[in-house]
Short mmCIF file of C-alpha atoms in Angstrom, two decimals:
data_model
loop_
_atom_site.label_atom_id
_atom_site.label_comp_id
_atom_site.label_asym_id
_atom_site.label_seq_id
_atom_site.Cartn_x
_atom_site.Cartn_y
_atom_site.Cartn_z
CA MET E 151 27.75 1.80 1.02
CA THR E 152 26.24 4.35 -1.35
CA THR E 153 24.29 3.34 -4.48
CA GLN E 154 27.02 5.14 -6.46
CA GLN E 155 29.62 2.75 -4.99
CA LEU E 156 27.37 -0.18 -5.81
CA HIS E 157 27.05 1.07 -9.40
CA GLU E 158 30.83 1.41 -9.71
CA GLN E 159 31.31 -2.12 -8.46
CA ILE E 160 28.81 -3.37 -11.05
CA LEU E 161 30.71 -1.67 -13.88
CA GLN E 162 34.06 -2.91 -12.60
CA LYS E 163 33.01 -6.53 -12.18
CA LYS E 164 30.66 -6.47 -15.19
CA SER E 165 28.17 -8.19 -12.94
CA PHE E 166 24.98 -7.40 -11.11
CA LEU E 167 24.78 -10.86 -9.57
CA CYS E 168 23.87 -11.35 -5.93
CA VAL E 169 24.48 -14.80 -4.48
CA GLY E 170 21.87 -15.96 -2.00
CA LEU E 171 23.30 -17.77 1.01
CA ASP E 172 20.61 -20.26 2.07
CA PRO E 173 22.77 -22.77 3.97
CA ASP E 174 20.96 -26.06 4.45
CA LEU E 175 22.80 -28.87 6.26
CA ASP E 176 20.86 -31.45 4.22
CA LYS E 177 22.26 -30.09 0.97
CA MET E 178 25.92 -29.66 1.93
CA PRO E 179 28.78 -32.04 1.22
CA GLN E 180 29.11 -34.63 3.96
CA TYR E 181 32.66 -33.67 4.99
CA LEU E 182 31.57 -30.18 6.01
CA LEU E 183 29.19 -31.59 8.59
CA GLU E 184 32.18 -32.82 10.57
CA THR E 185 33.60 -29.31 10.98
CA GLU E 186 32.83 -27.17 13.99
CA ASP E 187 30.68 -24.69 12.06
CA PRO E 188 29.49 -26.29 8.81
CA ILE E 189 27.27 -23.33 7.89
CA PHE E 190 30.07 -20.82 8.12
CA GLU E 191 32.57 -23.13 6.38
CA PHE E 192 30.08 -23.65 3.55
CA ASN E 193 29.45 -19.90 3.18
CA LYS E 194 33.15 -19.07 3.39
CA ALA E 195 33.99 -21.52 0.61
CA ILE E 196 31.20 -20.16 -1.60
CA ILE E 197 32.26 -16.55 -0.92
CA ASP E 198 35.96 -17.19 -1.58
CA ALA E 199 35.07 -18.94 -4.85
CA THR E 200 32.68 -16.31 -6.20
CA HIS E 201 33.49 -12.86 -4.74
CA ASP E 202 34.99 -11.48 -7.96
CA LEU E 203 31.92 -12.50 -9.98
CA THR E 204 29.24 -11.15 -7.69
CA VAL E 205 28.49 -7.71 -6.30
CA GLY E 206 26.34 -8.90 -3.42
CA TYR E 207 25.69 -11.67 -0.93
CA LYS E 208 22.29 -12.22 0.56
CA PRO E 209 22.23 -14.44 3.64
CA ASN E 210 18.67 -15.61 4.23
CA THR E 211 18.14 -15.28 7.98
CA ALA E 212 15.67 -18.19 8.19
CA PHE E 213 18.39 -20.66 7.28
CA PHE E 214 20.46 -19.45 10.24
CA GLU E 215 17.65 -19.03 12.76
CA ALA E 216 16.54 -22.60 12.15
CA TYR E 217 19.75 -23.68 13.90
CA GLY E 218 19.19 -21.46 16.92
CA ILE E 219 22.07 -19.69 18.65
CA LYS E 220 24.60 -21.70 16.67
CA GLY E 221 22.92 -20.49 13.49
CA TRP E 222 22.92 -16.87 14.61
CA MET E 223 26.65 -17.22 15.37
CA SER E 224 27.21 -18.57 11.86
CA LEU E 225 25.33 -15.56 10.47
CA GLN E 226 27.53 -13.18 12.43
CA LYS E 227 30.70 -14.95 11.32
CA THR E 228 29.51 -14.89 7.71
CA ILE E 229 28.77 -11.16 7.60
CA ASN E 230 31.99 -10.38 9.46
CA TYR E 231 33.95 -12.51 7.00
CA ILE E 232 32.51 -10.63 4.04
CA ASN E 233 32.99 -7.20 5.60
CA GLU E 234 36.59 -7.93 6.59
CA ASN E 235 37.76 -9.66 3.44
CA TYR E 236 35.61 -8.20 0.67
CA PRO E 237 34.47 -4.78 1.88
CA GLU E 238 33.40 -3.75 -1.63
CA ILE E 239 30.59 -6.35 -1.56
CA PHE E 240 27.01 -5.16 -0.98
CA THR E 241 25.45 -7.25 1.79
CA ILE E 242 21.75 -7.99 2.17
CA ALA E 243 20.11 -9.46 5.27
CA ASP E 244 17.17 -11.24 3.71
CA ALA E 245 15.01 -11.05 6.80
CA LYS E 246 11.60 -9.75 5.58
CA ARG E 247 11.12 -7.80 8.83
CA GLY E 248 8.59 -5.08 9.67
CA ASP E 249 6.62 -4.12 12.78
CA ILE E 250 5.35 -1.05 14.63
CA GLY E 251 7.81 1.84 14.81
CA ASN E 252 9.72 1.15 18.03
CA THR E 253 10.04 -2.53 17.07
CA SER E 254 11.24 -1.78 13.55
CA SER E 255 13.88 0.48 15.10
CA MET E 256 15.18 -2.52 17.02
CA TYR E 257 15.29 -4.65 13.86
CA ALA E 258 17.15 -1.85 12.07
CA LYS E 259 19.63 -1.77 14.94
CA ALA E 260 20.05 -5.54 14.73
CA PHE E 261 20.87 -5.64 11.04
CA PHE E 262 22.47 -2.24 10.37
CA GLU E 263 24.42 -1.78 13.60
CA ASP E 264 24.93 -5.07 15.41
CA LEU E 265 25.51 -7.17 12.27
CA ASN E 266 26.58 -4.29 9.99
CA PHE E 267 24.73 -5.29 6.84
CA ASP E 268 24.41 -2.72 4.03
CA SER E 269 20.74 -3.53 3.59
CA VAL E 270 17.79 -5.52 4.86
CA THR E 271 14.58 -6.76 3.24
CA VAL E 272 11.29 -5.62 4.78
CA ALA E 273 7.59 -6.38 4.27
CA PRO E 274 5.19 -3.50 3.49
CA TYR E 275 1.93 -4.70 5.06
CA MET E 276 2.17 -2.54 8.21
CA GLY E 277 2.83 0.65 6.22
CA LYS E 278 4.84 3.81 6.68
CA ASP E 279 5.78 3.73 10.36
CA SER E 280 6.94 0.12 10.04
CA VAL E 281 9.46 1.01 7.30
CA GLU E 282 10.63 4.56 8.04
CA PRO E 283 12.76 3.51 11.06
CA PHE E 284 14.91 1.51 8.63
CA LEU E 285 15.12 4.41 6.17
CA ALA E 286 16.61 6.71 8.81
CA PHE E 287 20.03 5.04 8.55
CA GLU E 288 22.47 6.86 6.29
CA ASN E 289 24.13 4.81 3.55
CA LYS E 290 22.03 1.80 4.52
CA HIS E 291 19.34 0.45 2.22
CA THR E 292 15.89 -0.91 2.84
CA ILE E 293 14.68 -3.40 0.28
CA MET E 294 10.89 -3.57 0.43
CA LEU E 295 8.81 -6.38 -0.99
CA ALA E 296 6.78 -5.18 -3.98
CA LEU E 297 6.06 -8.14 -6.28
CA THR E 298 7.56 -11.42 -5.13
CA SER E 299 8.54 -14.46 -7.17
CA ASN E 300 6.38 -17.08 -5.48
CA GLU E 301 2.96 -18.42 -6.40
CA GLY E 302 1.36 -16.69 -3.41
CA ALA E 303 2.35 -13.31 -4.90
CA PHE E 304 -0.97 -13.44 -6.75
CA ASP E 305 -3.03 -13.84 -3.57
CA PHE E 306 -2.79 -10.21 -2.51
CA GLN E 307 -0.02 -8.32 -4.35
CA THR E 308 -1.88 -8.19 -7.65
CA LEU E 309 -5.34 -7.48 -6.22
CA ASN E 310 -7.02 -4.49 -7.79
CA THR E 311 -6.98 -1.58 -5.32
CA ASN E 312 -8.79 1.47 -6.62
CA GLY E 313 -7.88 0.75 -10.22
CA LYS E 314 -4.32 -0.50 -9.76
CA GLU E 315 -2.63 -3.62 -8.47
CA LEU E 316 -1.66 -3.50 -4.79
CA TYR E 317 2.07 -3.79 -5.51
CA LYS E 318 1.88 -0.63 -7.63
CA GLN E 319 0.12 1.17 -4.80
CA VAL E 320 2.84 -0.05 -2.44
CA LEU E 321 5.51 1.37 -4.77
CA GLU E 322 3.73 4.70 -5.17
CA THR E 323 2.94 5.19 -1.51
CA SER E 324 6.47 4.33 -0.41
CA LYS E 325 7.86 7.15 -2.56
CA THR E 326 6.19 9.64 -0.21
CA TRP E 327 7.97 8.30 2.89
CA LYS E 328 10.81 10.11 4.62
CA ASN E 329 14.25 9.17 3.23
CA SER E 330 12.58 7.13 0.48
CA GLU E 331 15.77 7.51 -1.56
CA ASN E 332 17.11 4.71 0.67
CA LEU E 333 14.52 2.28 -0.71
CA MET E 334 15.15 -0.58 -3.08
CA TYR E 335 12.43 -3.04 -4.04
CA VAL E 336 12.02 -6.79 -4.45
CA VAL E 337 10.53 -7.59 -7.85
CA GLY E 338 10.40 -11.26 -8.83
CA ALA E 339 11.95 -12.43 -12.10
CA THR E 340 9.21 -14.93 -12.78
CA LYS E 341 7.06 -12.09 -14.11
CA ALA E 342 9.39 -10.15 -16.44
CA GLU E 343 6.54 -8.35 -18.17
CA TYR E 344 5.73 -6.53 -14.92
CA PHE E 345 9.11 -4.77 -14.90
CA ALA E 346 8.00 -2.17 -17.46
CA ASP E 347 5.16 -1.13 -15.14
CA VAL E 348 7.45 -1.10 -12.10
CA ARG E 349 9.96 1.15 -13.89
CA LYS E 350 7.22 3.68 -14.70
CA ILE E 351 6.75 4.17 -10.93
CA VAL E 352 10.32 3.76 -9.63
CA PRO E 353 12.65 4.54 -12.53
CA ASP E 354 15.74 5.16 -10.39
CA ASN E 355 15.68 2.70 -7.49
CA PHE E 356 17.62 -0.51 -7.46
CA LEU E 357 15.49 -3.65 -7.77
CA LEU E 358 16.46 -6.90 -6.08
CA VAL E 359 15.35 -9.67 -8.38
CA PRO E 360 14.85 -13.20 -7.04
CA GLY E 361 13.51 -15.98 -9.21
CA ILE E 362 16.38 -16.48 -11.65
CA GLY E 363 17.72 -20.02 -11.58
CA ALA E 364 15.86 -22.57 -9.49
CA GLN E 365 12.65 -20.54 -9.67
CA GLY E 366 12.76 -20.33 -13.49
CA GLY E 367 12.99 -16.62 -14.42
CA SER E 368 14.75 -15.35 -17.57
CA LEU E 369 17.68 -12.94 -17.13
CA SER E 370 17.46 -11.35 -20.56
CA GLU E 371 13.73 -10.69 -20.19
CA VAL E 372 14.23 -9.09 -16.80
CA CYS E 373 17.00 -6.85 -18.12
CA LYS E 374 15.00 -5.85 -21.19
CA TYR E 375 12.27 -4.33 -19.04
CA GLY E 376 13.99 -3.68 -15.72
CA MET E 377 17.39 -2.09 -16.37
CA ASN E 378 17.87 1.63 -16.02
CA ASP E 379 20.85 3.81 -16.98
CA LYS E 380 22.65 2.84 -13.75
CA VAL E 381 21.86 -0.84 -14.40
CA GLY E 382 19.58 -0.65 -11.33
CA LEU E 383 19.26 -4.40 -10.87
CA LEU E 384 20.64 -6.90 -8.40
CA VAL E 385 19.76 -10.33 -9.67
CA ASN E 386 19.80 -12.97 -6.99
CA SER E 387 20.56 -16.62 -7.48
CA ALA E 388 20.90 -19.03 -4.58
CA ARG E 389 20.18 -22.72 -5.08
CA ALA E 390 21.35 -22.88 -8.74
CA ILE E 391 24.80 -21.66 -7.64
CA ILE E 392 25.42 -22.79 -4.09
CA TYR E 393 24.01 -26.29 -4.58
CA ALA E 394 25.44 -26.91 -8.07
CA SER E 395 27.27 -29.88 -6.54
CA LYS E 396 26.96 -31.77 -3.27
CA GLY E 397 30.51 -33.11 -3.62
CA THR E 398 33.85 -31.80 -2.39
CA ASP E 399 33.88 -29.67 -5.57
CA PHE E 400 30.83 -27.66 -4.49
CA ALA E 401 32.67 -24.33 -4.38
CA GLU E 402 34.32 -24.91 -7.73
CA LYS E 403 30.96 -25.83 -9.30
CA ALA E 404 29.36 -22.80 -7.64
CA ARG E 405 32.01 -20.64 -9.32
CA GLU E 406 31.28 -22.25 -12.69
CA GLU E 407 27.58 -21.47 -12.34
CA ALA E 408 28.26 -17.93 -11.12
CA LEU E 409 30.65 -17.39 -14.01
CA LYS E 410 27.96 -18.41 -16.53
CA VAL E 411 25.59 -15.84 -15.09
CA GLN E 412 28.30 -13.17 -14.84
CA GLN E 413 29.29 -13.68 -18.48
CA GLU E 414 25.69 -13.34 -19.57
CA MET E 415 25.51 -10.15 -17.50
CA ALA E 416 28.74 -8.78 -19.01
CA ASP E 417 27.22 -9.25 -22.48
CA ILE E 418 24.04 -7.52 -21.46
CA ILE E 419 25.95 -4.55 -19.99
CA ALA E 420 28.20 -4.33 -23.07
CA ASN E 421 25.24 -4.36 -25.47
CA LYS E 422 23.23 -1.81 -23.56
CA MET I 75 -1.00 -26.58 23.04
CA THR I 76 -4.53 -26.95 21.68
CA THR I 77 -6.97 -24.03 21.51
CA GLN I 78 -9.14 -26.07 23.91
CA GLN I 79 -6.33 -26.04 26.50
CA LEU I 80 -5.91 -22.32 25.96
CA HIS I 81 -9.63 -21.81 26.51
CA GLU I 82 -9.52 -23.85 29.72
CA GLN I 83 -6.62 -21.78 31.01
CA ILE I 84 -8.59 -18.59 30.26
CA LEU I 85 -11.56 -19.82 32.30
CA GLN I 86 -9.37 -20.98 35.15
CA LYS I 87 -7.35 -17.78 35.45
CA LYS I 88 -10.30 -15.54 34.52
CA SER I 89 -7.88 -13.79 32.21
CA PHE I 90 -7.17 -13.49 28.52
CA LEU I 91 -4.17 -11.28 29.06
CA CYS I 92 -0.96 -11.78 27.16
CA VAL I 93 2.09 -9.92 28.43
CA GLY I 94 4.41 -8.63 25.72
CA LEU I 95 8.09 -9.03 26.52
CA ASP I 96 9.86 -6.15 24.76
CA PRO I 97 13.03 -5.97 26.87
CA ASP I 98 14.82 -2.66 26.35
CA LEU I 99 18.03 -2.04 28.31
CA ASP I 100 17.30 1.70 28.35
CA LYS I 101 14.05 1.15 30.22
CA MET I 102 15.20 -1.38 32.83
CA PRO I 103 16.19 -0.67 36.42
CA GLN I 104 19.87 0.18 36.67
CA TYR I 105 20.80 -2.71 38.97
CA LEU I 106 19.76 -5.30 36.37
CA LEU I 107 22.31 -3.97 33.92
CA GLU I 108 25.06 -5.24 36.21
CA THR I 109 23.86 -8.84 36.00
CA GLU I 110 25.26 -11.25 33.45
CA ASP I 111 22.07 -11.40 31.37
CA PRO I 112 19.90 -8.35 32.15
CA ILE I 113 17.33 -9.20 29.48
CA PHE I 114 16.69 -12.67 30.87
CA GLU I 115 16.72 -11.46 34.49
CA PHE I 116 14.19 -8.76 33.58
CA ASN I 117 11.91 -11.24 31.78
CA LYS I 118 12.23 -13.82 34.56
CA ALA I 119 11.19 -11.28 37.20
CA ILE I 120 8.21 -10.14 35.11
CA ILE I 121 7.16 -13.74 34.43
CA ASP I 122 7.45 -14.85 38.07
CA ALA I 123 5.40 -11.83 39.15
CA THR I 124 2.58 -12.17 36.62
CA HIS I 125 2.24 -15.82 35.51
CA ASP I 126 -0.98 -16.45 37.46
CA LEU I 127 -2.65 -13.39 35.93
CA THR I 128 -1.75 -13.95 32.31
CA VAL I 129 -2.40 -16.81 29.88
CA GLY I 130 0.34 -15.88 27.45
CA TYR I 131 3.74 -14.30 27.02
CA LYS I 132 4.79 -12.72 23.76
CA PRO I 133 8.52 -12.09 23.42
CA ASN I 134 9.10 -9.62 20.59
CA THR I 135 12.04 -11.01 18.64
CA ALA I 136 13.31 -7.58 17.54
CA PHE I 137 14.16 -6.67 21.13
CA PHE I 138 16.39 -9.74 21.36
CA GLU I 139 17.94 -9.62 17.89
CA ALA I 140 19.02 -6.02 18.49
CA TYR I 141 21.54 -7.43 21.00
CA GLY I 142 22.92 -10.01 18.58
CA ILE I 143 23.94 -13.47 19.76
CA LYS I 144 23.62 -12.43 23.39
CA GLY I 145 20.06 -11.35 22.67
CA TRP I 146 19.20 -14.61 20.93
CA MET I 147 20.58 -16.48 23.95
CA SER I 148 18.33 -14.40 26.21
CA LEU I 149 15.37 -15.30 23.99
CA GLN I 150 16.18 -18.99 24.28
CA LYS I 151 16.59 -18.77 28.05
CA THR I 152 13.30 -16.87 28.33
CA ILE I 153 11.23 -19.40 26.36
CA ASN I 154 12.91 -22.30 28.14
CA TYR I 155 12.17 -20.70 31.50
CA ILE I 156 8.48 -20.35 30.64
CA ASN I 157 8.18 -23.86 29.21
CA GLU I 158 9.90 -25.45 32.21
CA ASN I 159 8.24 -23.49 34.99
CA TYR I 160 4.85 -22.54 33.61
CA PRO I 161 4.01 -25.12 30.94
CA GLU I 162 0.34 -24.07 30.91
CA ILE I 163 1.27 -20.68 29.44
CA PHE I 164 0.66 -20.02 25.74
CA THR I 165 3.83 -18.64 24.16
CA ILE I 166 3.98 -16.37 21.13
CA ALA I 167 7.11 -15.55 19.18
CA ASP I 168 6.24 -12.11 17.87
CA ALA I 169 8.46 -12.33 14.83
CA LYS I 170 6.29 -11.19 11.88
CA ARG I 171 8.01 -13.67 9.58
CA GLY I 172 6.99 -14.85 6.09
CA ASP I 173 8.89 -15.79 2.92
CA ILE I 174 8.76 -18.26 0.03
CA GLY I 175 7.82 -21.80 0.99
CA ASN I 176 11.19 -23.40 1.70
CA THR I 177 12.26 -20.34 3.69
CA SER I 178 9.06 -20.21 5.73
CA SER I 179 9.64 -23.87 6.57
CA MET I 180 12.97 -22.88 8.10
CA TYR I 181 11.34 -20.09 10.13
CA ALA I 182 8.70 -22.55 11.33
CA LYS I 183 11.47 -24.92 12.37
CA ALA I 184 13.24 -22.09 14.21
CA PHE I 185 10.24 -21.06 16.29
CA PHE I 186 8.21 -24.27 16.65
CA GLU I 187 11.04 -26.80 16.96
CA ASP I 188 14.29 -25.15 17.97
CA LEU I 189 12.76 -22.63 20.39
CA ASN I 190 9.53 -24.57 21.06
CA PHE I 191 7.06 -21.69 20.99
CA ASP I 192 3.34 -22.49 20.78
CA SER I 193 2.82 -19.87 18.11
CA VAL I 194 4.48 -17.31 15.85
CA THR I 195 3.24 -14.15 14.17
CA VAL I 196 3.48 -13.98 10.38
CA ALA I 197 2.89 -11.35 7.68
CA PRO I 198 0.43 -12.12 4.84
CA TYR I 199 1.89 -10.13 1.93
CA MET I 200 3.54 -13.12 0.19
CA GLY I 201 0.36 -15.21 0.29
CA LYS I 202 -0.54 -18.85 0.67
CA ASP I 203 2.78 -20.64 0.16
CA SER I 204 4.48 -18.26 2.63
CA VAL I 205 2.07 -19.19 5.43
CA GLU I 206 1.11 -22.84 4.84
CA PRO I 207 4.51 -24.19 5.97
CA PHE I 208 3.74 -22.79 9.43
CA LEU I 209 0.23 -24.26 9.42
CA ALA I 210 1.55 -27.77 8.88
CA PHE I 211 2.67 -28.08 12.53
CA GLU I 212 0.19 -29.88 14.75
CA ASN I 213 -0.89 -28.07 17.93
CA LYS I 214 1.15 -25.04 16.91
CA HIS I 215 -0.55 -21.79 15.94
CA THR I 216 0.17 -19.24 13.27
CA ILE I 217 -0.96 -15.73 14.09
CA MET I 218 -1.32 -13.77 10.87
CA LEU I 219 -1.45 -9.99 10.63
CA ALA I 220 -4.88 -8.82 9.56
CA LEU I 221 -5.46 -5.31 10.87
CA THR I 222 -2.63 -3.91 12.94
CA SER I 223 -2.72 -1.25 15.65
CA ASN I 224 -0.29 1.25 14.18
CA GLU I 225 -0.90 4.35 12.08
CA GLY I 226 0.56 2.68 8.98
CA ALA I 227 -2.25 0.10 9.10
CA PHE I 228 -4.25 2.53 6.97
CA ASP I 229 -1.64 2.70 4.22
CA PHE I 230 -2.52 -0.67 2.70
CA GLN I 231 -4.62 -2.85 5.03
CA THR I 232 -7.78 -0.79 4.58
CA LEU I 233 -7.41 -0.17 0.85
CA ASN I 234 -10.50 -1.09 -1.12
CA THR I 235 -9.85 -4.29 -3.07
CA ASN I 236 -12.74 -5.30 -5.28
CA GLY I 237 -15.32 -3.83 -2.92
CA LYS I 238 -13.79 -4.81 0.43
CA GLU I 239 -10.87 -3.70 2.54
CA LEU I 240 -7.64 -5.63 2.00
CA TYR I 241 -7.57 -6.99 5.56
CA LYS I 242 -10.98 -8.60 4.99
CA GLN I 243 -9.73 -10.17 1.78
CA VAL I 244 -6.71 -11.45 3.72
CA LEU I 245 -8.99 -13.03 6.32
CA GLU I 246 -11.27 -14.61 3.70
CA THR I 247 -8.50 -15.95 1.50
CA SER I 248 -6.62 -17.44 4.46
CA LYS I 249 -9.65 -19.54 5.37
CA THR I 250 -9.13 -21.55 2.16
CA TRP I 251 -5.55 -22.52 3.06
CA LYS I 252 -4.56 -26.00 4.19
CA ASN I 253 -4.77 -26.46 7.98
CA SER I 254 -6.36 -23.00 8.32
CA GLU I 255 -7.81 -24.14 11.65
CA ASN I 256 -4.32 -23.43 13.01
CA LEU I 257 -4.68 -19.74 12.20
CA MET I 258 -5.17 -16.94 14.67
CA TYR I 259 -5.17 -13.29 13.60
CA VAL I 260 -3.70 -10.00 14.78
CA VAL I 261 -6.43 -7.36 15.05
CA GLY I 262 -5.47 -4.06 16.65
CA ALA I 263 -7.45 -2.71 19.60
CA THR I 264 -7.17 0.87 18.44
CA LYS I 265 -10.05 0.22 16.03
CA ALA I 266 -12.64 -1.60 18.14
CA GLU I 267 -15.46 -0.96 15.68
CA TYR I 268 -13.72 -3.18 13.13
CA PHE I 269 -14.06 -6.25 15.36
CA ALA I 270 -17.70 -6.79 14.38
CA ASP I 271 -16.67 -7.04 10.72
CA VAL I 272 -13.76 -9.33 11.56
CA ARG I 273 -16.03 -11.69 13.51
CA LYS I 274 -18.38 -12.02 10.51
CA ILE I 275 -15.50 -13.55 8.57
CA VAL I 276 -13.65 -15.49 11.29
CA PRO I 277 -16.16 -16.19 14.08
CA ASP I 278 -14.18 -19.01 15.68
CA ASN I 279 -10.50 -18.13 15.50
CA PHE I 280 -8.57 -16.59 18.35
CA LEU I 281 -7.60 -12.95 17.81
CA LEU I 282 -4.39 -11.52 19.23
CA VAL I 283 -5.14 -7.93 20.13
CA PRO I 284 -2.32 -5.41 20.53
CA GLY I 285 -2.97 -1.76 21.20
CA ILE I 286 -4.40 -1.91 24.72
CA GLY I 287 -2.38 0.17 27.16
CA ALA I 288 0.42 2.34 25.76
CA GLN I 289 -1.22 2.39 22.33
CA GLY I 290 -4.56 3.59 23.75
CA GLY I 291 -7.18 0.93 22.90
CA SER I 292 -10.23 0.20 25.07
CA LEU I 293 -10.63 -3.29 26.53
CA SER I 294 -14.39 -3.17 27.00
CA GLU I 295 -14.96 -1.95 23.43
CA VAL I 296 -12.78 -4.71 22.02
CA CYS I 297 -14.63 -7.36 24.05
CA LYS I 298 -18.05 -6.02 23.09
CA TYR I 299 -17.39 -6.65 19.40
CA GLY I 300 -14.60 -9.22 19.43
CA MET I 301 -15.46 -11.93 21.97
CA ASN I 302 -16.93 -15.22 20.87
CA ASP I 303 -18.39 -18.05 22.95
CA LYS I 304 -14.88 -19.39 23.67
CA VAL I 305 -13.71 -15.87 24.59
CA GLY I 306 -11.54 -16.03 21.48
CA LEU I 307 -9.32 -13.10 22.43
CA LEU I 308 -5.77 -12.75 23.64
CA VAL I 309 -5.27 -9.14 24.63
CA ASN I 310 -1.65 -8.10 24.66
CA SER I 311 -0.14 -5.44 26.85
CA ALA I 312 3.57 -4.80 26.97
CA ARG I 313 4.89 -1.36 27.93
CA ALA I 314 2.02 -0.47 30.30
CA ILE I 315 2.85 -3.54 32.39
CA ILE I 316 6.55 -4.28 32.06
CA TYR I 317 7.66 -0.65 32.33
CA ALA I 318 5.21 0.42 35.05
CA SER I 319 8.26 1.27 37.15
CA LYS I 320 11.95 1.69 36.40
CA GLY I 321 12.85 1.11 40.04
CA THR I 322 13.73 -2.04 41.97
CA ASP I 323 9.96 -2.54 42.38
CA PHE I 324 9.43 -2.99 38.61
CA ALA I 325 8.15 -6.57 38.92
CA GLU I 326 5.81 -5.70 41.77
CA LYS I 327 4.43 -2.71 39.81
CA ALA I 328 4.10 -4.91 36.73
CA ARG I 329 1.99 -7.31 38.80
CA GLU I 330 -0.20 -4.42 40.00
CA GLU I 331 -0.84 -3.32 36.41
CA ALA I 332 -1.45 -6.89 35.23
CA LEU I 333 -3.85 -7.42 38.14
CA LYS I 334 -5.89 -4.37 37.13
CA VAL I 335 -6.28 -5.71 33.61
CA GLN I 336 -7.00 -9.26 34.85
CA GLN I 337 -9.73 -8.00 37.21
CA GLU I 338 -11.35 -6.07 34.39
CA MET I 339 -11.19 -9.24 32.31
CA ALA I 340 -12.69 -11.36 35.12
CA ASP I 341 -15.64 -8.95 35.26
CA ILE I 342 -16.10 -9.10 31.51
CA ILE I 343 -16.03 -12.92 31.50
CA ALA I 344 -18.46 -13.08 34.47
CA ASN I 345 -20.94 -10.69 32.83
CA LYS I 346 -20.87 -12.39 29.48
#
């Protein structure tokens, strides 16, 4: 998928919502646990109930890997289900990968070719040759951690490096990499005031924004500082939507929560 | 496994070699490709041929994930094979994981519980709450990236942060985390002179050292600066050993290469 297609989908759906798929057996309705593949059934129900309100789904690979081979099979079924039934949806493998060049090539193959995701999240610590193998894939997108939404973000990401915070150096350096136009960045919503600084460095790239919902970030604040003329944001919400109810109505309640966010987004787009 | 048990194994085998398992179908002997699970058969042959010369095996998860579910099954068979046949061996899931707390908990579950590895590699960029969930597991070890062996290591890891390089700040900060005694660190062999600085900060922790062999690092240089009184090093070699031959003698040739490294290590331990 091209960023132009993603932008068109945003305008059509009046939404820049991405739903995080963090399937946790402990948080699902009881009856699903009796099915053959509870994780897939859960995801499928969430996807069917929300696909017209969201432009992206972001399966979090940890929540699949924790269940071993069975979990990896559920991940494959989930991405296949989205690609077959809702091909307009932008898919993100939230995997936070990154390693030396030949290893990163194998991760890129895993997520872009074997699983056929549109994008994957990567960590920047190992630098240029750990990220460029991902960037080499045409019409695939590499979403690099810049400033994350967790408490530990302040351990290293905001350290002063030669007069600027590390995350700003990460943004600046990454712009010099080959095929850097295929980069998007993770910028956490819990620190809306940082978005103005981020936009000075990467005015055009899409930003994937976790931290809305369960983690407490404000959507309007993020949009005020982070939107560009192509919207340029994918705001992720996982727990607040997918675990809105633990009853048999979980998909319906997930839709209600997604609709609230989508309506707020439609207003923001209209008033821009 | 405790670090004491690892140390005892090192003294017994006169080796601190760790063999990296990066199974690549393009580099394997042709006849293996006709078996039902070439990746597992390749690993099994390497393991059977080298287990008395090495104290650890380090499957690189990327090389399994690239083959999807089949690859994940090969990973599971490989770790099970080691645990069942050579329980004294220290196993490392080279996965470079790390995410917000509840997600890191799921990764820890995947590698420590579901797959039953002794250790996993993690990336530090997201800070304390992305690593502590791994550290909570008793007799399991979390191997955090400090200074890696690739070219991109110099993009961010050696940036000056308040008067010291970032990787030193990473080492220092991590010492304050809960259960930090369960930390080991990745320090690349391609920069042996850095080991003296690393040892000033973390004198006691084991260091996992990639970069010997195909990546060009010197074993004697690394040992000169990096060894402590418990040896404290796990030196990884992958390509130079496992791809020593592409013929039917690949396992035999792998043993020959491993033996060369082990003998060099035995000399170093004896002369210490």
